[in-house]
Structure formats: structure tokens, C-alpha cells
XYZ file of C-alpha atoms in Angstrom:
141
model
C 123.848 18.918 109.553
C 120.904 15.915 109.959
C 117.556 16.641 109.445
C 114.248 15.739 111.565
C 112.620 13.126 108.798
C 109.436 13.822 110.295
C 107.339 16.077 112.902
C 104.640 15.116 113.841
C 101.775 17.148 116.213
C 97.767 17.261 117.838
C 96.381 20.268 117.322
C 94.990 22.646 119.634
C 91.310 21.826 117.541
C 91.803 18.273 118.778
C 92.645 19.301 122.714
C 88.840 21.538 122.012
C 87.305 19.134 120.457
C 88.187 16.396 123.657
C 87.354 18.475 125.944
C 83.719 19.876 124.310
C 82.455 15.939 123.934
C 82.920 15.215 127.363
C 80.578 17.955 128.425
C 77.494 17.132 129.023
C 75.736 19.473 127.545
C 77.399 18.053 124.322
C 75.659 17.540 120.935
C 78.615 16.193 119.736
C 81.476 12.879 120.189
C 84.504 13.676 119.334
C 85.769 10.731 116.585
C 89.016 10.632 113.732
C 87.231 11.322 110.274
C 89.188 10.892 106.995
C 92.318 12.075 106.479
C 93.681 14.167 103.564
C 97.109 13.864 101.766
C 99.177 16.583 100.561
C 102.325 18.525 100.047
C 104.006 21.208 102.545
C 105.673 22.019 105.892
C 108.419 22.008 104.032
C 111.222 24.491 103.543
C 115.352 24.654 103.066
C 117.816 25.213 106.223
C 120.807 28.004 105.413
C 123.263 25.097 103.806
C 119.806 24.625 100.994
C 118.755 21.158 102.777
C 115.188 20.575 102.541
C 114.328 20.003 106.224
C 110.388 19.286 107.787
C 109.090 23.111 109.444
C 107.379 23.556 112.093
C 104.027 23.007 112.058
C 101.882 25.687 114.176
C 99.203 24.384 116.330
C 96.665 26.685 115.202
C 97.017 24.941 111.465
C 93.276 24.303 109.851
C 94.313 23.583 106.475
C 96.639 21.053 105.139
C 98.334 22.159 101.992
C 98.045 21.540 98.521
C 95.607 17.856 98.537
C 95.529 15.295 96.366
C 94.237 12.460 98.161
C 91.404 12.072 100.730
C 90.566 8.317 102.560
C 89.193 6.758 105.488
C 91.993 5.555 107.839
C 92.678 2.456 109.790
C 92.164 3.286 113.524
C 92.269 1.161 116.045
C 93.573 1.200 119.637
C 95.263 -0.706 122.893
C 97.049 -0.637 125.894
C 97.502 3.500 126.089
C 97.896 3.863 122.020
C 95.556 5.143 119.490
C 97.379 3.813 115.851
C 96.641 5.696 112.566
C 96.911 3.975 109.355
C 96.136 6.006 106.382
C 96.441 4.240 103.128
C 96.639 6.054 99.197
C 96.203 2.811 97.145
C 98.263 1.760 93.540
C 96.879 4.568 90.348
C 95.685 7.584 92.972
C 98.368 9.421 90.603
C 97.061 9.788 86.932
C 99.175 7.978 84.365
C 102.070 10.517 83.379
C 102.206 12.583 86.044
C 104.588 12.813 89.739
C 103.169 13.950 92.900
C 105.023 15.381 95.211
C 104.140 14.205 99.192
C 104.974 15.378 102.127
C 102.011 16.021 104.438
C 98.808 14.063 106.590
C 95.633 15.827 107.982
C 93.818 13.979 110.240
C 90.096 15.914 110.049
C 87.299 14.642 113.103
C 84.398 13.142 111.781
C 81.384 15.702 112.794
C 82.545 18.908 111.683
C 85.635 18.198 109.231
C 87.720 20.551 111.829
C 91.313 19.808 110.805
C 93.208 18.066 114.503
C 96.162 16.493 114.214
C 99.450 16.772 111.353
C 102.080 14.591 110.608
C 105.044 16.606 108.002
C 107.929 14.706 106.440
C 110.537 14.923 103.672
C 109.033 14.843 100.731
C 109.155 11.868 98.129
C 108.114 12.390 94.785
C 104.827 9.722 93.985
C 103.727 8.409 90.408
C 100.403 6.231 89.461
C 102.517 2.946 89.862
C 102.941 3.903 93.573
C 100.950 2.828 96.604
C 101.565 4.921 100.011
C 101.297 4.064 103.897
C 101.521 5.894 106.397
C 101.112 5.078 110.099
C 101.352 6.962 113.120
C 100.021 6.730 116.812
C 99.000 8.943 119.835
C 100.183 7.491 123.005
C 97.254 8.470 125.550
C 99.750 8.676 128.770
C 98.488 6.149 131.731
C 99.771 5.383 135.129
C 102.913 7.179 135.377
């Protein structure tokens, strides 16, 4: 059976923070903040094949974080694009780092708001990595 290569989710906290920031009395302004790369949300199926696990919508932590950075975020035609970059030499020499998940946090409260999890890859000091995804904002259906 073929495995799903990745799963992505906007968490409950994403919707909560967006709604709260729209209130007239709100003192916060919702914005995307840091990303964190880690390893988790993996399991195996009944045949022993690796699969991306379900991501609970109330998740608050990215497991096994090894890199944090500032995402590049753009918006055009109803689509918010997010790009997360890990440069070469992030992983120490003579080390292998398993990677399978990126979490996006909000800027004000450092709350986890979105997750993209995929099948595991192993990174070394000579690897760079760019993970890009997008959020379609439904317009004029």
C-alpha cells in the first residue's frame, strides 16, 4: 500500500488566534512567527511500512526540535505561501539528524499554529533543506 507522503494541518490555535485578533478590544495582532524543524508524527502500518501519523488539531509542541528560523511568507490571489529554510552546516559534522516535521508559530505568543509532517529523511552537515507550503484562503466560491 502506498503511503501518504505528507500531512498538513492548521491547528485549533490558528483559528482561535485569528478570531481573537479580529475583535475590536483585542490588543494582539495575529502574525506568523518562527518555524521549528523536528522529528515526529511517524508510525508504521500493519505491513511495517513507515507512514505519517495523524496530527491532532490541539497539538501544542513540535517533537525533537533541531532547527528554528524565520519563514518567508507571501500572500497573493487568496493564497498564503510559507517557505522554511535550513542552511548548509546546520547539522553538526559527522552527525545524522532525522527530519519529518515543521511547525509554524505565531509571532506574539509563540503558539504553535500549523504543522507539516512528512516521511522521514536523514540530514547531514552538507544538506540544506527548503520546505514550502501554502494556505488557500477561500475567496468567492
